[in-house]
mmCIF file with all atom_site columns, C-alpha atoms and ligand atoms in Angstrom:
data_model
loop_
_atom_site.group_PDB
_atom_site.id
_atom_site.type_symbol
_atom_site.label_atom_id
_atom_site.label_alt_id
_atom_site.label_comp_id
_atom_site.label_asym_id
_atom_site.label_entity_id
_atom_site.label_seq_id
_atom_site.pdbx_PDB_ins_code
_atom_site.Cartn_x
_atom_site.Cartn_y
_atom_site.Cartn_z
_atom_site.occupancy
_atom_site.B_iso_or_equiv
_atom_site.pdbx_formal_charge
_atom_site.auth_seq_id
_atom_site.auth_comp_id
_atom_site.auth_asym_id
_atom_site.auth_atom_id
_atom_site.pdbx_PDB_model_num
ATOM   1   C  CA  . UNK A 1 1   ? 0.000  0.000  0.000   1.00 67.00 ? 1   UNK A CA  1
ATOM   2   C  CA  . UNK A 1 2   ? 2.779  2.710  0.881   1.00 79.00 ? 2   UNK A CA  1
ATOM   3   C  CA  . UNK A 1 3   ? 4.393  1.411  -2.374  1.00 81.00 ? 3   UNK A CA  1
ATOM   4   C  CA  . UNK A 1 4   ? 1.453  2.394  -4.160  1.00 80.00 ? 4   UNK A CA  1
ATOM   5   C  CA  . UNK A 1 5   ? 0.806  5.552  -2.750  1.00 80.00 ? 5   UNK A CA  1
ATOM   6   C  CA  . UNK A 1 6   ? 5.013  6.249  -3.639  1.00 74.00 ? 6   UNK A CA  1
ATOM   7   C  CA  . UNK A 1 7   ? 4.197  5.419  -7.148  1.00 73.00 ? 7   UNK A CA  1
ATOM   8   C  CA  . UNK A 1 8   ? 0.904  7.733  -6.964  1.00 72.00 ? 8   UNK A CA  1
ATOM   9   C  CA  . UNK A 1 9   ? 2.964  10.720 -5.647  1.00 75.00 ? 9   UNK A CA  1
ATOM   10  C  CA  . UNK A 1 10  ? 5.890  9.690  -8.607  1.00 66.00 ? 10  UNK A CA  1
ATOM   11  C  CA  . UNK A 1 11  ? 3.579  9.663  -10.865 1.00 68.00 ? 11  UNK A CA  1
ATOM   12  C  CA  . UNK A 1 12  ? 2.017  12.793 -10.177 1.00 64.00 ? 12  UNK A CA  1
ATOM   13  C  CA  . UNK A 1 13  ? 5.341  14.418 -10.115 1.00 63.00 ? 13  UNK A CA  1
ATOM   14  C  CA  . UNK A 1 14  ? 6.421  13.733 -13.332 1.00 59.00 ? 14  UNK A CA  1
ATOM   15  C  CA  . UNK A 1 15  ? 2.902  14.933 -14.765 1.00 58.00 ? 15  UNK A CA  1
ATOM   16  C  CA  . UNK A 1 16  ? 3.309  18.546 -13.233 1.00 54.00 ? 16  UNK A CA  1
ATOM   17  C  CA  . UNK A 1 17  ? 7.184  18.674 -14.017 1.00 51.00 ? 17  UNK A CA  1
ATOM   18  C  CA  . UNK A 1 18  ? 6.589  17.741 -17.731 1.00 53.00 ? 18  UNK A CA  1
ATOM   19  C  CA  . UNK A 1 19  ? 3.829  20.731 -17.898 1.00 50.00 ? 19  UNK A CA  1
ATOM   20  C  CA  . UNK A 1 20  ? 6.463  22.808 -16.598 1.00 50.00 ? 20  UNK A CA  1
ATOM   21  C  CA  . UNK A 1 21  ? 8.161  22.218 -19.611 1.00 61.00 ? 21  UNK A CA  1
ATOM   22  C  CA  . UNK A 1 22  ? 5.378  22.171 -22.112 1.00 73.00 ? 22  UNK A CA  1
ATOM   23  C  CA  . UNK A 1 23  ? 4.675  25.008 -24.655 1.00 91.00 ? 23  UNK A CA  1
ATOM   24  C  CA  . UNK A 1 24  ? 1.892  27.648 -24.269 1.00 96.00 ? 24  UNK A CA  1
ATOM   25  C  CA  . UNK A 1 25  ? -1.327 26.214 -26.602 1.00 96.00 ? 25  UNK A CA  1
ATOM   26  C  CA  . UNK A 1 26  ? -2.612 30.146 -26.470 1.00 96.00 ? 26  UNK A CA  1
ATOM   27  C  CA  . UNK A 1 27  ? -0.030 31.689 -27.692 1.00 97.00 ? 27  UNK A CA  1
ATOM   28  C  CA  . UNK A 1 28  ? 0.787  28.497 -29.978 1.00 98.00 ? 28  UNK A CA  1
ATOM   29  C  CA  . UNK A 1 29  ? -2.614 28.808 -31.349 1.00 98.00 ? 29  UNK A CA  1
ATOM   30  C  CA  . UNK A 1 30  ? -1.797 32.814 -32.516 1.00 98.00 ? 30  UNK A CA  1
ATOM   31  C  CA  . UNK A 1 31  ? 1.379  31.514 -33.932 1.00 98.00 ? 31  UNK A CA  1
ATOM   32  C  CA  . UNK A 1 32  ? 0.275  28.308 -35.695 1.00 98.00 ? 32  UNK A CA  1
ATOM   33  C  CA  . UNK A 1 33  ? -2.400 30.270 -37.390 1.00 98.00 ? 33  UNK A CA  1
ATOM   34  C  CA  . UNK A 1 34  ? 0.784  32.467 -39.067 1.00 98.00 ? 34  UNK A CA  1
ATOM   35  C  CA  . UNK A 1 35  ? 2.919  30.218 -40.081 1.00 98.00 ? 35  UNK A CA  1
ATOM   36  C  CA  . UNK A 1 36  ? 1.248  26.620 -40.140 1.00 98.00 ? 36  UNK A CA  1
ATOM   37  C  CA  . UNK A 1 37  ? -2.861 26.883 -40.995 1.00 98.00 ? 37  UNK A CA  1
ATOM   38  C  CA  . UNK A 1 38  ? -2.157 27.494 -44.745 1.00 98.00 ? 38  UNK A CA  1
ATOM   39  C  CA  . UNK A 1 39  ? -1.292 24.133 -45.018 1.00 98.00 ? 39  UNK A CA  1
ATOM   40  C  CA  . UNK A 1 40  ? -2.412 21.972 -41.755 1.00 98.00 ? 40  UNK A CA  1
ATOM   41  C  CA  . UNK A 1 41  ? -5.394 23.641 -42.031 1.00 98.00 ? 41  UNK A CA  1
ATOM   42  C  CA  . UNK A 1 42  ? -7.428 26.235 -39.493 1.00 97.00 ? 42  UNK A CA  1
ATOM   43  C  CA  . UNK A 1 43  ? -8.842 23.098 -37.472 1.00 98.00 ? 43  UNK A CA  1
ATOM   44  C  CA  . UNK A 1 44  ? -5.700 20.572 -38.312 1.00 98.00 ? 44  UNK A CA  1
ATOM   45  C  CA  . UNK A 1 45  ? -7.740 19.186 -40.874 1.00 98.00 ? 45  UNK A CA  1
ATOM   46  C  CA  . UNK A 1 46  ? -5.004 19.550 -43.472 1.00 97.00 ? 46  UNK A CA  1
ATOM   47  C  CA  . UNK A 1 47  ? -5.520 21.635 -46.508 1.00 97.00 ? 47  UNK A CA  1
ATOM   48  C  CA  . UNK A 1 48  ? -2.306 21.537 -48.724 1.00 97.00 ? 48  UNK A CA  1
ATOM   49  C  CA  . UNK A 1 49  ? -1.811 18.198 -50.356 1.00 94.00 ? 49  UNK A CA  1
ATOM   50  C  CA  . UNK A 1 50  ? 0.467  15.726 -48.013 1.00 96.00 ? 50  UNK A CA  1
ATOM   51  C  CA  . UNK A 1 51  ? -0.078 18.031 -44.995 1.00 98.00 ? 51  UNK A CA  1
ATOM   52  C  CA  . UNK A 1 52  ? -0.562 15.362 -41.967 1.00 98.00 ? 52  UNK A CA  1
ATOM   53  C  CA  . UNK A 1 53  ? -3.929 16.164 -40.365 1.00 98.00 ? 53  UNK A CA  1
ATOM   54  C  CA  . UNK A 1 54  ? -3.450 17.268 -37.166 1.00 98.00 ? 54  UNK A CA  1
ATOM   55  C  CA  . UNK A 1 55  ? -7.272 16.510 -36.141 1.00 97.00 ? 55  UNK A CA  1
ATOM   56  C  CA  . UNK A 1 56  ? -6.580 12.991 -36.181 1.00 97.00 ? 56  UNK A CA  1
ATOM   57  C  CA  . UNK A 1 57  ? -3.250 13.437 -34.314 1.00 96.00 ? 57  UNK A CA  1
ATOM   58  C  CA  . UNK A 1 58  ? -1.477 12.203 -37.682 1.00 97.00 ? 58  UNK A CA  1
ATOM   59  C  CA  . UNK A 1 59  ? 2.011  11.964 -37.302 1.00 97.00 ? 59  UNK A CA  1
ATOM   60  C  CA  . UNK A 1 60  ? 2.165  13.442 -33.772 1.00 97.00 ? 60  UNK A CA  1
ATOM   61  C  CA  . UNK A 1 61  ? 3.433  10.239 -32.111 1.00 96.00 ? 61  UNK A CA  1
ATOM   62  C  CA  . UNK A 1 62  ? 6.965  11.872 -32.230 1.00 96.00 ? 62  UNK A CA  1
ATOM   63  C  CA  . UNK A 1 63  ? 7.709  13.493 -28.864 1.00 96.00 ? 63  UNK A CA  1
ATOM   64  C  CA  . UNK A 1 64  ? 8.054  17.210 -29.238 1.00 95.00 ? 64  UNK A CA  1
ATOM   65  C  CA  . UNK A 1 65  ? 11.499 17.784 -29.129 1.00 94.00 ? 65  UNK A CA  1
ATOM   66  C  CA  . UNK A 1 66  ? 11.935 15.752 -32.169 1.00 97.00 ? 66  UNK A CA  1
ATOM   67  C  CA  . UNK A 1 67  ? 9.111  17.136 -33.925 1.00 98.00 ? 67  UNK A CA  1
ATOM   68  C  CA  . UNK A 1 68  ? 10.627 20.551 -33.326 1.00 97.00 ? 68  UNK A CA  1
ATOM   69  C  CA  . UNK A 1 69  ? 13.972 19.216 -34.833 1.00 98.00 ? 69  UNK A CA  1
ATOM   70  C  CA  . UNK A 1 70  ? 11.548 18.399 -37.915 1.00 98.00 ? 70  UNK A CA  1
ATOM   71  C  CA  . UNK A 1 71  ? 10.006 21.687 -37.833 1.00 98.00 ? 71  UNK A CA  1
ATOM   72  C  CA  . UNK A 1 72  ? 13.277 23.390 -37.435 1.00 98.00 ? 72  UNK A CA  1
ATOM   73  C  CA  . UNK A 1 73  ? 14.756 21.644 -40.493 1.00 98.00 ? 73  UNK A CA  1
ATOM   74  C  CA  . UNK A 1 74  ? 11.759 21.107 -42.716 1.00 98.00 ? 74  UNK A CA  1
ATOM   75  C  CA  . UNK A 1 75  ? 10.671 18.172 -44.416 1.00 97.00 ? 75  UNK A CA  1
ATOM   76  C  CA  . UNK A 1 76  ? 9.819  18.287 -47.908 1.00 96.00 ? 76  UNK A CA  1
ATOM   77  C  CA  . UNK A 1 77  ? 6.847  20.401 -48.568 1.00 97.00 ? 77  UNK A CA  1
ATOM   78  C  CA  . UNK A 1 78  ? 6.891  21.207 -44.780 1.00 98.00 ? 78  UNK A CA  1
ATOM   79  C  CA  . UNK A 1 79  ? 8.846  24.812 -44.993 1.00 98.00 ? 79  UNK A CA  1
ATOM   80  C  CA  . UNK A 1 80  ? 12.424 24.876 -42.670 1.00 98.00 ? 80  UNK A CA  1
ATOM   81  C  CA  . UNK A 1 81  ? 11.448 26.935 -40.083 1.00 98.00 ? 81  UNK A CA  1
ATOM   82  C  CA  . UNK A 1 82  ? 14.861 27.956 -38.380 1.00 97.00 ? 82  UNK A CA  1
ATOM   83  C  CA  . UNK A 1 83  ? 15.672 31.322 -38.353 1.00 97.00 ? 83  UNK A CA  1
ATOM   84  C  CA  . UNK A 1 84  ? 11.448 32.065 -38.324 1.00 97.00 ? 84  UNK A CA  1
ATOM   85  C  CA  . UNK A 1 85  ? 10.217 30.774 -35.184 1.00 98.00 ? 85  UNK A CA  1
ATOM   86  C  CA  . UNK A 1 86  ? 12.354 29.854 -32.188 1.00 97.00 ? 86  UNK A CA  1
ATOM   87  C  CA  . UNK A 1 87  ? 12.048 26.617 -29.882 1.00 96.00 ? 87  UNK A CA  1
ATOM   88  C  CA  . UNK A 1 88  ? 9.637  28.652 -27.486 1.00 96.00 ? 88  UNK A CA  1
ATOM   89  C  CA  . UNK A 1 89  ? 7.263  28.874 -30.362 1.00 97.00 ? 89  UNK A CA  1
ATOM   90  C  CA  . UNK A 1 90  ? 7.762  25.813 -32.061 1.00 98.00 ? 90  UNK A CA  1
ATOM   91  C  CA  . UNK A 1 91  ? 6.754  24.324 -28.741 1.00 97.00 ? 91  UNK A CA  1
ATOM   92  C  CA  . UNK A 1 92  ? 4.079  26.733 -28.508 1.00 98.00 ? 92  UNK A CA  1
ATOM   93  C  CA  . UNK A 1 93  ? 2.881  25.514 -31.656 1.00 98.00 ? 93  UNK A CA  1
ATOM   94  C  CA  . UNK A 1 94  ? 2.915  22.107 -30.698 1.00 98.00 ? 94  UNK A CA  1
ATOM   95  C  CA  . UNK A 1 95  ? 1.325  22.023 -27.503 1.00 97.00 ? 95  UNK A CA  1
ATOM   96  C  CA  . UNK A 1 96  ? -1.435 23.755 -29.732 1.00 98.00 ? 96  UNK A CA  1
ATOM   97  C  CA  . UNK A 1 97  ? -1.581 21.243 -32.162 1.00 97.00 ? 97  UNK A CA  1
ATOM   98  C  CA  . UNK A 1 98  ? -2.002 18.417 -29.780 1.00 97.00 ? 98  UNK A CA  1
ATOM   99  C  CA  . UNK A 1 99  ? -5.105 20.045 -28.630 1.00 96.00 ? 99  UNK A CA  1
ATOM   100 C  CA  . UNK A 1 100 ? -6.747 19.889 -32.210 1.00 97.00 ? 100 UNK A CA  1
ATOM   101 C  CA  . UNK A 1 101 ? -7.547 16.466 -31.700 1.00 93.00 ? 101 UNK A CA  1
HETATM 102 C  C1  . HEC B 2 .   ? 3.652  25.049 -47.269 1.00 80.70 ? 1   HEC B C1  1
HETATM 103 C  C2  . HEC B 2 .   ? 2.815  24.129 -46.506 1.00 80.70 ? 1   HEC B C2  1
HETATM 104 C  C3  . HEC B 2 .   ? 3.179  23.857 -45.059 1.00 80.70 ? 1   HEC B C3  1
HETATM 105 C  C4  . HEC B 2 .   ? 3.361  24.782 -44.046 1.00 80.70 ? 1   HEC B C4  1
HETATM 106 C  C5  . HEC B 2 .   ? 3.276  26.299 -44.112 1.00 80.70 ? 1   HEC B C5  1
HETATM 107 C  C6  . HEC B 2 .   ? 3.650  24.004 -42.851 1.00 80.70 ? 1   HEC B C6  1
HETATM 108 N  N1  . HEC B 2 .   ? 3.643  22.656 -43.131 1.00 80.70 ? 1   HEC B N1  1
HETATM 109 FE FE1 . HEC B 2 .   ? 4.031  21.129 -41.846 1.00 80.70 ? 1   HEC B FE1 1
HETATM 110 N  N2  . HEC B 2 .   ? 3.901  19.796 -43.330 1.00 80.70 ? 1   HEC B N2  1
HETATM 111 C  C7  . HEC B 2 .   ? 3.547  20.076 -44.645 1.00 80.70 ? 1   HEC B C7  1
HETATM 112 C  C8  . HEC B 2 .   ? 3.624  18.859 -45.447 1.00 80.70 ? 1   HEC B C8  1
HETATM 113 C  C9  . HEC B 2 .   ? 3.297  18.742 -46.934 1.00 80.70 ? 1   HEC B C9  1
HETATM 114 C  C10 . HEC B 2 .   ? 4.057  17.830 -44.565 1.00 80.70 ? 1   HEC B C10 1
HETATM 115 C  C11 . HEC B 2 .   ? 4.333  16.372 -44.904 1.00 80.70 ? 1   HEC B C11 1
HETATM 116 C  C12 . HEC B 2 .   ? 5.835  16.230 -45.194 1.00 80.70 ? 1   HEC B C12 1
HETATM 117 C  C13 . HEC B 2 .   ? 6.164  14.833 -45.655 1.00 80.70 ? 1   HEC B C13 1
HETATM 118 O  O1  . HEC B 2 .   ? 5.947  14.546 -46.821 1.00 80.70 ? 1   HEC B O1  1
HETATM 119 O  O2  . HEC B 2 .   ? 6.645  14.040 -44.827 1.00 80.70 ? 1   HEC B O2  1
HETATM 120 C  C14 . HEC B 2 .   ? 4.187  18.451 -43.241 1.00 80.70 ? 1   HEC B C14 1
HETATM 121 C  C15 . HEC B 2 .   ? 4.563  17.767 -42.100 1.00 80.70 ? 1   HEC B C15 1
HETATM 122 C  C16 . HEC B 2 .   ? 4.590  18.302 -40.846 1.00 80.70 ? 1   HEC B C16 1
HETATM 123 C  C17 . HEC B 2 .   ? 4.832  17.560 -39.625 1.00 80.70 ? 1   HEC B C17 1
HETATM 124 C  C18 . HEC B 2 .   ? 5.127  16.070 -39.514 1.00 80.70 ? 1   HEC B C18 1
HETATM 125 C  C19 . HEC B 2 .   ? 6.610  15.864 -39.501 1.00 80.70 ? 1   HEC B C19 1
HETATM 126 C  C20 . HEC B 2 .   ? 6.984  14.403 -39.430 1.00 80.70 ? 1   HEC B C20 1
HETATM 127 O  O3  . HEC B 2 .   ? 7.898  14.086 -38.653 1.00 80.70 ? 1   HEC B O3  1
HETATM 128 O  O4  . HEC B 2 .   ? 6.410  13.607 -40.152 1.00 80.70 ? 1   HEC B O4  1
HETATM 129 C  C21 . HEC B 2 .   ? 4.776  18.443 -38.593 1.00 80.70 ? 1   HEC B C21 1
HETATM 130 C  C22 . HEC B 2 .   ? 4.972  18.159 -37.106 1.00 80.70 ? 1   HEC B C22 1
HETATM 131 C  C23 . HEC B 2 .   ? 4.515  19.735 -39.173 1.00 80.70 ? 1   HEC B C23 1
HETATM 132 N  N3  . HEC B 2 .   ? 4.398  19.625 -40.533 1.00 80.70 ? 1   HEC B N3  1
HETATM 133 C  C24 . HEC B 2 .   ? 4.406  20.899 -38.445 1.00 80.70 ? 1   HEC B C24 1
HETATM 134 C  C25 . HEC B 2 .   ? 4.273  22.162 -39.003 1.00 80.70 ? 1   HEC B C25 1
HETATM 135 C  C26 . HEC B 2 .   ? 4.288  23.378 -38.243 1.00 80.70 ? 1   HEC B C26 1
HETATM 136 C  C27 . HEC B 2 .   ? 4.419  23.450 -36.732 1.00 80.70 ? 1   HEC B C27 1
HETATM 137 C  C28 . HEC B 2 .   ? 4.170  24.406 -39.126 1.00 80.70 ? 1   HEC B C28 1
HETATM 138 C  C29 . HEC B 2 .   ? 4.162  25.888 -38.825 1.00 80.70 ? 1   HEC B C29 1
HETATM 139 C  C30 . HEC B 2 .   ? 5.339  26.398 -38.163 1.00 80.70 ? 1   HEC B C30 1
HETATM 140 C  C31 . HEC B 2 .   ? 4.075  23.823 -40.456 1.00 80.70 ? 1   HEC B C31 1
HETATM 141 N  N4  . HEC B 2 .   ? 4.145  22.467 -40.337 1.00 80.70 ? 1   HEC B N4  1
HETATM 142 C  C32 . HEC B 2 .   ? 3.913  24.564 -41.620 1.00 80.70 ? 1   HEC B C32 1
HETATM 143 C  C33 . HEC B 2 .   ? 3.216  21.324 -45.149 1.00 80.70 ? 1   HEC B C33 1
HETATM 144 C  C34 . HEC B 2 .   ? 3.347  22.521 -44.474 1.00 80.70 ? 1   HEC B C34 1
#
C-alpha cells in the first residue's frame, strides 16, 4: 500500500514537471495560425496536399522535441522553419496542435 501511494505521488510528479516544460497552446494557437494553418489547415484538418492532419493526431506520435527538430529543419513540402520561429514557439505551436484532436 505505501508502495502504491510512492508510485501515486511519482507519478504525479512527473505529470506537473513535464507541464512545466510544455509550450503555451494560447499563444501556440496565434502563432500556428501564421505560419502553419495554410497548409495543416485552421482546425488541423489539413488543406495543402500531403499536410498530416493534425485533427486525427497524424504523425504526432513523435515526442516534441523531435518534432521541433523536424520543424526546425523542414521536411519536404513542410517549410524549414529555423531562423522564423524559435524553440519557445515551435513548442508553442505544438502544444497547440495536440489540442486539435
Ligand atoms: C507550405 C505548406 C506547409 C506549411 C506552411 C507548414 N507545413 Fe508542416 N507539413 C507540410 C507537409 C506537406 C508535410 C508532410 C511532409 C512529408 O511529406 O513528410 C508536413 C509535415 C509536418 C509535420 C510532420 C513531420 C513528421 O515528422 O512527419 C509536422 C509536425 C509539421 N508539418 C508541423 C508544421 C508546423 C508546426 C508548421 C508551422 C510552423 C508547419 N508544419 C507549416 C506542409 C506545411
Amino acid at each position: 500500500m505505501k508502495r502504491k501511494k510512492l508510485l501515486l505521488a511519482l507519478a504525479i510528479a512527473c505529470v506537473a514537471s513535464s507541464s512545466a516544460w510544455s509550450g503555451n497552446p494560447a499563444r501556440g494557437r496565434d502563432l500556428y495560425n501564421m505560419h502553419c494553418s495554410a497548409c495543416h489547415g485552421p482546425t488541423g484538418e489539413g488543406v495543402a496536399r500531403d499536410a498530416p492532419k493534425f485533427k486525427f493526431g497524424e504523425r504526432l506520435e513523435k515526442p516534441d522535441f523531435l518534432l521541433m527538430q523536424t520543424v526546425k529543419t523542414g521536411k519536404k513540402g513542410c517549410p524549414p522553419q529555423f531562423g522564423v520561429l524559435k524553440d519557445n514557439d515551435i513548442l508553442d505551436i505544438l502544444s497547440y496542435v495536440r489540442m486539435l484532436r
